[in-house]
Short mmCIF file of N, CA and C in Angstrom, two decimals:
data_model
loop_
_atom_site.label_atom_id
_atom_site.label_comp_id
_atom_site.label_asym_id
_atom_site.label_seq_id
_atom_site.Cartn_x
_atom_site.Cartn_y
_atom_site.Cartn_z
N UNK A 1 192.06 146.88 263.58
CA UNK A 1 191.75 145.74 262.79
C UNK A 1 190.68 146.02 261.74
N UNK A 2 189.66 146.79 262.16
CA UNK A 2 188.58 147.13 261.22
C UNK A 2 189.11 148.00 260.08
N UNK A 3 190.08 148.85 260.40
CA UNK A 3 190.64 149.68 259.33
C UNK A 3 191.37 148.82 258.29
N UNK A 4 192.06 147.80 258.73
CA UNK A 4 192.78 146.92 257.81
C UNK A 4 191.78 146.20 256.91
N UNK A 5 190.67 145.71 257.49
CA UNK A 5 189.66 145.03 256.71
C UNK A 5 189.04 145.98 255.68
N UNK A 6 188.72 147.20 256.12
CA UNK A 6 188.16 148.21 255.23
C UNK A 6 189.13 148.54 254.11
N UNK A 7 190.36 148.73 254.47
CA UNK A 7 191.40 149.08 253.50
C UNK A 7 191.60 147.95 252.48
N UNK A 8 191.66 146.70 252.97
CA UNK A 8 191.79 145.58 252.04
C UNK A 8 190.58 145.42 251.15
N UNK A 9 189.41 145.65 251.67
CA UNK A 9 188.18 145.57 250.86
C UNK A 9 188.21 146.66 249.78
N UNK A 10 188.61 147.84 250.17
CA UNK A 10 188.72 148.93 249.20
C UNK A 10 189.76 148.63 248.12
N UNK A 11 190.85 148.06 248.52
CA UNK A 11 191.90 147.71 247.57
C UNK A 11 191.43 146.65 246.58
N UNK A 12 190.77 145.62 247.07
CA UNK A 12 190.23 144.53 246.22
C UNK A 12 189.20 145.11 245.28
N UNK A 13 188.30 145.93 245.80
CA UNK A 13 187.28 146.56 244.98
C UNK A 13 187.89 147.40 243.86
N UNK A 14 188.89 148.19 244.21
CA UNK A 14 189.60 149.06 243.25
C UNK A 14 190.26 148.23 242.14
N UNK A 15 190.91 147.16 242.52
CA UNK A 15 191.55 146.29 241.55
C UNK A 15 190.50 145.64 240.62
N UNK A 16 189.38 145.25 241.18
CA UNK A 16 188.31 144.67 240.35
C UNK A 16 187.81 145.69 239.34
N UNK A 17 187.58 146.89 239.76
CA UNK A 17 187.12 147.96 238.86
C UNK A 17 188.19 148.25 237.81
N UNK A 18 189.42 148.38 238.22
CA UNK A 18 190.50 148.66 237.30
C UNK A 18 190.63 147.55 236.23
N UNK A 19 190.52 146.29 236.69
CA UNK A 19 190.59 145.16 235.74
C UNK A 19 189.43 145.20 234.78
N UNK A 20 188.26 145.56 235.23
CA UNK A 20 187.09 145.64 234.37
C UNK A 20 187.27 146.71 233.29
N UNK A 21 187.85 147.82 233.74
CA UNK A 21 188.08 148.92 232.76
C UNK A 21 189.10 148.51 231.73
N UNK A 22 190.17 147.86 232.15
CA UNK A 22 191.18 147.40 231.18
C UNK A 22 190.60 146.38 230.20
N UNK A 23 189.79 145.47 230.71
CA UNK A 23 189.16 144.51 229.85
C UNK A 23 188.23 145.15 228.85
N UNK A 24 187.47 146.14 229.26
CA UNK A 24 186.58 146.84 228.39
C UNK A 24 187.35 147.57 227.30
N UNK A 25 188.51 148.14 227.69
CA UNK A 25 189.33 148.87 226.73
C UNK A 25 189.70 148.01 225.54
N UNK A 26 190.14 146.79 225.79
CA UNK A 26 190.54 145.88 224.71
C UNK A 26 189.32 145.45 223.89
N UNK A 27 188.20 145.28 224.58
CA UNK A 27 186.97 144.88 223.88
C UNK A 27 186.50 145.92 222.89
N UNK A 28 186.60 147.20 223.26
CA UNK A 28 186.14 148.25 222.35
C UNK A 28 186.85 148.16 221.01
N UNK A 29 188.16 148.01 221.06
CA UNK A 29 188.91 147.95 219.79
C UNK A 29 188.57 146.70 219.01
N UNK A 30 188.54 145.56 219.67
CA UNK A 30 188.21 144.29 218.94
C UNK A 30 186.80 144.33 218.41
N UNK A 31 185.86 144.83 219.19
CA UNK A 31 184.49 144.94 218.72
C UNK A 31 184.42 145.86 217.49
N UNK A 32 185.15 146.95 217.57
CA UNK A 32 185.14 147.92 216.48
C UNK A 32 185.69 147.31 215.19
N UNK A 33 186.75 146.56 215.29
CA UNK A 33 187.36 145.92 214.11
C UNK A 33 186.33 144.94 213.51
N UNK A 34 185.67 144.15 214.36
CA UNK A 34 184.67 143.21 213.84
C UNK A 34 183.53 143.91 213.15
N UNK A 35 183.08 145.03 213.73
CA UNK A 35 182.00 145.81 213.10
C UNK A 35 182.47 146.41 211.79
N UNK A 36 183.74 146.88 211.77
CA UNK A 36 184.30 147.47 210.55
C UNK A 36 184.33 146.42 209.44
N UNK A 37 184.78 145.24 209.76
CA UNK A 37 184.87 144.14 208.76
C UNK A 37 183.48 143.75 208.26
N UNK A 38 182.47 143.95 209.09
CA UNK A 38 181.08 143.67 208.64
C UNK A 38 180.44 144.87 207.95
N UNK A 39 181.24 145.91 207.74
CA UNK A 39 180.80 147.15 207.08
C UNK A 39 179.73 147.89 207.84
N UNK A 40 179.71 147.74 209.13
CA UNK A 40 178.80 148.49 210.03
C UNK A 40 179.59 149.71 210.53
N UNK A 41 179.79 150.65 209.67
CA UNK A 41 180.73 151.73 209.92
C UNK A 41 180.32 152.67 211.04
N UNK A 42 179.04 153.01 211.16
CA UNK A 42 178.61 153.90 212.25
C UNK A 42 178.84 153.27 213.61
N UNK A 43 178.50 151.99 213.77
CA UNK A 43 178.70 151.33 215.02
C UNK A 43 180.19 151.15 215.30
N UNK A 44 180.95 150.85 214.26
CA UNK A 44 182.41 150.68 214.42
C UNK A 44 183.03 152.02 214.83
N UNK A 45 182.59 153.09 214.22
CA UNK A 45 183.12 154.43 214.54
C UNK A 45 182.92 154.73 216.01
N UNK A 46 181.75 154.42 216.52
CA UNK A 46 181.45 154.66 217.93
C UNK A 46 182.38 153.86 218.81
N UNK A 47 182.61 152.59 218.48
CA UNK A 47 183.50 151.73 219.29
C UNK A 47 184.95 152.19 219.20
N UNK A 48 185.39 152.63 218.04
CA UNK A 48 186.76 153.15 217.91
C UNK A 48 186.91 154.41 218.78
N UNK A 49 185.90 155.24 218.78
CA UNK A 49 185.93 156.45 219.59
C UNK A 49 185.95 156.11 221.10
N UNK A 50 185.20 155.07 221.46
CA UNK A 50 185.24 154.61 222.85
C UNK A 50 186.65 154.12 223.23
N UNK A 51 187.26 153.39 222.29
CA UNK A 51 188.63 152.90 222.55
C UNK A 51 189.57 154.05 222.71
N UNK A 52 189.43 155.10 221.97
CA UNK A 52 190.31 156.26 222.06
C UNK A 52 190.17 156.94 223.43
N UNK A 53 188.97 156.92 223.99
CA UNK A 53 188.76 157.51 225.33
C UNK A 53 189.68 156.78 226.35
N UNK A 54 189.74 155.47 226.25
CA UNK A 54 190.51 154.67 227.19
C UNK A 54 191.98 154.61 226.79
N UNK A 55 192.28 154.69 225.53
CA UNK A 55 193.62 154.54 225.02
C UNK A 55 193.92 155.58 223.92
N UNK A 56 194.12 156.84 224.28
CA UNK A 56 194.25 157.89 223.27
C UNK A 56 195.47 157.78 222.38
N UNK A 57 196.39 156.88 222.70
CA UNK A 57 197.57 156.70 221.86
C UNK A 57 197.48 155.50 220.98
N UNK A 58 196.31 154.89 220.86
CA UNK A 58 196.15 153.75 219.96
C UNK A 58 195.97 154.23 218.52
N UNK A 59 197.09 154.30 217.84
CA UNK A 59 197.08 154.82 216.45
C UNK A 59 196.20 153.99 215.52
N UNK A 60 195.99 152.72 215.86
CA UNK A 60 195.17 151.86 215.01
C UNK A 60 193.71 152.30 215.03
N UNK A 61 193.22 152.77 216.14
CA UNK A 61 191.82 153.28 216.20
C UNK A 61 191.66 154.49 215.27
N UNK A 62 192.65 155.37 215.32
CA UNK A 62 192.59 156.58 214.45
C UNK A 62 192.69 156.17 212.98
N UNK A 63 193.51 155.16 212.70
CA UNK A 63 193.66 154.70 211.31
C UNK A 63 192.33 154.13 210.80
N UNK A 64 191.68 153.30 211.61
CA UNK A 64 190.39 152.75 211.21
C UNK A 64 189.36 153.89 211.06
N UNK A 65 189.40 154.86 211.95
CA UNK A 65 188.44 155.99 211.80
C UNK A 65 188.70 156.70 210.49
N UNK A 66 189.96 156.86 210.08
CA UNK A 66 190.23 157.52 208.80
C UNK A 66 189.67 156.71 207.66
N UNK A 67 189.70 155.38 207.77
CA UNK A 67 189.14 154.52 206.73
C UNK A 67 187.61 154.65 206.66
N UNK A 68 187.00 154.77 207.83
CA UNK A 68 185.56 154.97 207.86
C UNK A 68 185.21 156.31 207.21
N UNK A 69 185.91 157.35 207.57
CA UNK A 69 185.64 158.68 206.99
C UNK A 69 185.93 158.69 205.50
N UNK A 70 186.88 157.88 205.07
CA UNK A 70 187.13 157.76 203.63
C UNK A 70 185.92 157.17 202.93
N UNK A 71 185.38 156.12 203.50
CA UNK A 71 184.18 155.47 202.92
C UNK A 71 182.99 156.42 202.92
N UNK A 72 182.94 157.27 203.93
CA UNK A 72 181.84 158.26 204.03
C UNK A 72 182.11 159.53 203.26
N UNK A 73 183.29 159.60 202.63
CA UNK A 73 183.74 160.75 201.83
C UNK A 73 183.76 162.03 202.66
N UNK A 74 184.18 161.89 203.91
CA UNK A 74 184.39 163.01 204.79
C UNK A 74 185.90 163.30 204.86
N UNK A 75 186.37 164.05 203.86
CA UNK A 75 187.80 164.26 203.65
C UNK A 75 188.48 164.94 204.85
N UNK A 76 187.79 165.92 205.40
CA UNK A 76 188.42 166.65 206.55
C UNK A 76 188.66 165.75 207.73
N UNK A 77 187.68 164.95 208.09
CA UNK A 77 187.85 164.03 209.22
C UNK A 77 188.86 162.91 208.90
N UNK A 78 188.86 162.47 207.67
CA UNK A 78 189.84 161.47 207.23
C UNK A 78 191.25 162.02 207.39
N UNK A 79 191.46 163.22 206.92
CA UNK A 79 192.78 163.84 207.00
C UNK A 79 193.20 164.08 208.46
N UNK A 80 192.27 164.53 209.27
CA UNK A 80 192.55 164.77 210.69
C UNK A 80 192.99 163.49 211.38
N UNK A 81 192.32 162.40 211.11
CA UNK A 81 192.67 161.12 211.75
C UNK A 81 193.98 160.59 211.22
N UNK A 82 194.26 160.76 209.95
CA UNK A 82 195.54 160.31 209.37
C UNK A 82 196.68 161.14 209.99
N UNK A 83 196.49 162.43 210.18
CA UNK A 83 197.49 163.26 210.81
C UNK A 83 197.75 162.82 212.24
N UNK A 84 196.70 162.43 212.92
CA UNK A 84 196.84 161.95 214.28
C UNK A 84 197.64 160.65 214.33
N UNK A 85 197.36 159.73 213.39
CA UNK A 85 198.10 158.48 213.33
C UNK A 85 199.58 158.79 213.16
N UNK A 86 199.90 159.70 212.25
CA UNK A 86 201.33 160.00 211.97
C UNK A 86 201.96 160.74 213.15
N UNK A 87 201.17 161.55 213.84
CA UNK A 87 201.69 162.21 215.03
C UNK A 87 202.06 161.20 216.12
N UNK A 88 201.20 160.23 216.33
CA UNK A 88 201.47 159.18 217.31
C UNK A 88 202.54 158.21 216.88
N UNK A 89 202.47 157.83 215.58
CA UNK A 89 203.41 156.84 215.05
C UNK A 89 203.91 157.34 213.68
N UNK A 90 204.98 158.15 213.70
CA UNK A 90 205.53 158.73 212.46
C UNK A 90 205.95 157.68 211.42
N UNK A 91 206.18 156.45 211.85
CA UNK A 91 206.65 155.41 210.94
C UNK A 91 205.49 154.57 210.31
N UNK A 92 204.25 155.00 210.50
CA UNK A 92 203.13 154.27 210.01
C UNK A 92 203.02 154.43 208.49
N UNK A 93 203.35 153.36 207.80
CA UNK A 93 203.40 153.38 206.33
C UNK A 93 201.99 153.58 205.73
N UNK A 94 201.03 152.84 206.24
CA UNK A 94 199.68 152.89 205.69
C UNK A 94 199.08 154.33 205.79
N UNK A 95 199.28 154.96 206.91
CA UNK A 95 198.73 156.31 207.10
C UNK A 95 199.47 157.30 206.23
N UNK A 96 200.79 157.13 206.08
CA UNK A 96 201.56 158.07 205.27
C UNK A 96 201.15 158.00 203.83
N UNK A 97 200.98 156.77 203.32
CA UNK A 97 200.56 156.60 201.95
C UNK A 97 199.13 157.07 201.73
N UNK A 98 198.24 156.79 202.68
CA UNK A 98 196.84 157.24 202.54
C UNK A 98 196.79 158.76 202.56
N UNK A 99 197.60 159.40 203.39
CA UNK A 99 197.61 160.86 203.44
C UNK A 99 198.17 161.43 202.11
N UNK A 100 199.17 160.76 201.56
CA UNK A 100 199.73 161.19 200.27
C UNK A 100 198.63 161.16 199.19
N UNK A 101 197.84 160.06 199.16
CA UNK A 101 196.73 159.96 198.19
C UNK A 101 195.71 161.06 198.42
N UNK A 102 195.43 161.33 199.68
CA UNK A 102 194.46 162.36 200.01
C UNK A 102 194.94 163.76 199.60
N UNK A 103 196.24 164.03 199.84
CA UNK A 103 196.79 165.32 199.42
C UNK A 103 196.80 165.46 197.92
N UNK A 104 197.05 164.37 197.22
CA UNK A 104 196.97 164.38 195.74
C UNK A 104 195.57 164.69 195.28
N UNK A 105 194.61 164.05 195.93
CA UNK A 105 193.18 164.31 195.59
C UNK A 105 192.83 165.77 195.81
N UNK A 106 193.45 166.39 196.80
CA UNK A 106 193.19 167.82 197.09
C UNK A 106 194.09 168.74 196.30
N UNK A 107 194.86 168.18 195.36
CA UNK A 107 195.78 168.92 194.48
C UNK A 107 196.89 169.63 195.24
N UNK A 108 197.28 169.09 196.37
CA UNK A 108 198.40 169.61 197.12
C UNK A 108 199.65 168.79 196.71
N UNK A 109 200.22 169.16 195.59
CA UNK A 109 201.29 168.37 194.99
C UNK A 109 202.58 168.38 195.77
N UNK A 110 202.93 169.51 196.37
CA UNK A 110 204.19 169.55 197.10
C UNK A 110 204.14 168.67 198.36
N UNK A 111 202.98 168.72 199.04
CA UNK A 111 202.81 167.88 200.23
C UNK A 111 202.78 166.38 199.83
N UNK A 112 202.16 166.12 198.70
CA UNK A 112 202.11 164.74 198.19
C UNK A 112 203.51 164.23 197.96
N UNK A 113 204.35 165.03 197.33
CA UNK A 113 205.74 164.63 197.04
C UNK A 113 206.51 164.40 198.33
N UNK A 114 206.33 165.25 199.32
CA UNK A 114 207.01 165.08 200.61
C UNK A 114 206.59 163.77 201.26
N UNK A 115 205.32 163.48 201.23
CA UNK A 115 204.81 162.24 201.84
C UNK A 115 205.30 161.01 201.09
N UNK A 116 205.37 161.06 199.77
CA UNK A 116 205.90 159.93 199.00
C UNK A 116 207.37 159.70 199.36
N UNK A 117 208.13 160.79 199.47
CA UNK A 117 209.55 160.66 199.87
C UNK A 117 209.68 160.06 201.26
N UNK A 118 208.85 160.53 202.16
CA UNK A 118 208.86 159.98 203.52
C UNK A 118 208.49 158.50 203.51
N UNK A 119 207.45 158.13 202.73
CA UNK A 119 207.04 156.74 202.62
C UNK A 119 208.17 155.85 202.16
N UNK A 120 208.93 156.35 201.17
CA UNK A 120 210.06 155.55 200.65
C UNK A 120 211.14 155.31 201.72
N UNK A 121 211.33 156.31 202.60
CA UNK A 121 212.31 156.19 203.65
C UNK A 121 211.87 155.21 204.76
N UNK A 122 210.59 155.22 205.07
CA UNK A 122 210.12 154.40 206.20
C UNK A 122 209.60 153.02 205.77
N UNK A 123 209.43 152.83 204.48
CA UNK A 123 208.78 151.62 203.98
C UNK A 123 209.63 150.36 204.28
N UNK A 124 208.93 149.33 204.82
CA UNK A 124 209.58 148.05 205.09
C UNK A 124 208.82 146.89 204.48
N UNK A 125 207.55 147.06 204.15
CA UNK A 125 206.75 145.94 203.73
C UNK A 125 206.54 145.89 202.23
N UNK A 126 205.63 146.71 201.70
CA UNK A 126 205.35 146.73 200.26
C UNK A 126 205.62 148.08 199.70
N UNK A 127 206.87 148.30 199.38
CA UNK A 127 207.35 149.63 198.97
C UNK A 127 206.87 150.03 197.57
N UNK A 128 206.39 149.10 196.81
CA UNK A 128 205.92 149.42 195.44
C UNK A 128 204.62 150.18 195.48
N UNK A 129 203.96 150.23 196.59
CA UNK A 129 202.67 150.91 196.69
C UNK A 129 202.78 152.40 196.34
N UNK A 130 203.93 152.98 196.60
CA UNK A 130 204.11 154.42 196.36
C UNK A 130 204.21 154.70 194.87
N UNK A 131 204.51 153.68 194.05
CA UNK A 131 204.68 153.94 192.61
C UNK A 131 203.39 154.44 191.97
N UNK A 132 202.24 153.91 192.31
CA UNK A 132 200.97 154.34 191.72
C UNK A 132 200.67 155.77 192.11
N UNK A 133 200.93 156.15 193.35
CA UNK A 133 200.68 157.53 193.78
C UNK A 133 201.68 158.45 193.06
N UNK A 134 202.90 158.01 192.95
CA UNK A 134 203.91 158.80 192.29
C UNK A 134 203.57 159.02 190.80
N UNK A 135 203.05 157.96 190.17
CA UNK A 135 202.64 158.05 188.79
C UNK A 135 201.48 159.02 188.63
N UNK A 136 200.50 158.91 189.53
CA UNK A 136 199.35 159.84 189.52
C UNK A 136 199.80 161.27 189.74
N UNK A 137 200.77 161.44 190.61
CA UNK A 137 201.32 162.80 190.85
C UNK A 137 201.93 163.38 189.59
N UNK A 138 202.77 162.58 188.91
CA UNK A 138 203.41 163.04 187.69
C UNK A 138 202.40 163.35 186.62
N UNK A 139 201.35 162.52 186.48
CA UNK A 139 200.32 162.76 185.52
C UNK A 139 199.56 164.05 185.82
N UNK A 140 199.35 164.34 187.11
CA UNK A 140 198.66 165.56 187.54
C UNK A 140 199.48 166.80 187.22
N UNK A 141 200.82 166.65 187.38
CA UNK A 141 201.70 167.80 187.11
C UNK A 141 201.81 168.09 185.63
N UNK A 142 201.66 167.06 184.79
CA UNK A 142 201.77 167.24 183.34
C UNK A 142 200.56 168.00 182.79
N UNK A 143 199.38 167.77 183.36
CA UNK A 143 198.16 168.39 182.85
C UNK A 143 198.15 169.87 182.95
#
């Protein structure tokens, strides 16, 4: 009988801990988004990184991190996070277009063209966004 009581107590305690961890996981992302919107990028970055620890497949955390690194002009980290978003979610329009812009900025014209073509294939929302990148690409090639 004592073993059953101990086992049930352990089970209840484990469920409580597990529930607390899951709740914290959602809070990290939501807190990070709020901090990002308030332009508190360093604090937001930390919260997005915490979210990734609990949910490494949350492509939205990587996308926000890429935006933070864009604001901080850290091109390598921005590119790394955009690549991670696309690895996790190959259909992510925002990351594909942002990576195309980044590749254009780095004068990688062939990769930019590939990403624009991919964006046109996967685009479902605002497909005209690729036109400005495409125009910038053509202007860069003319120079």
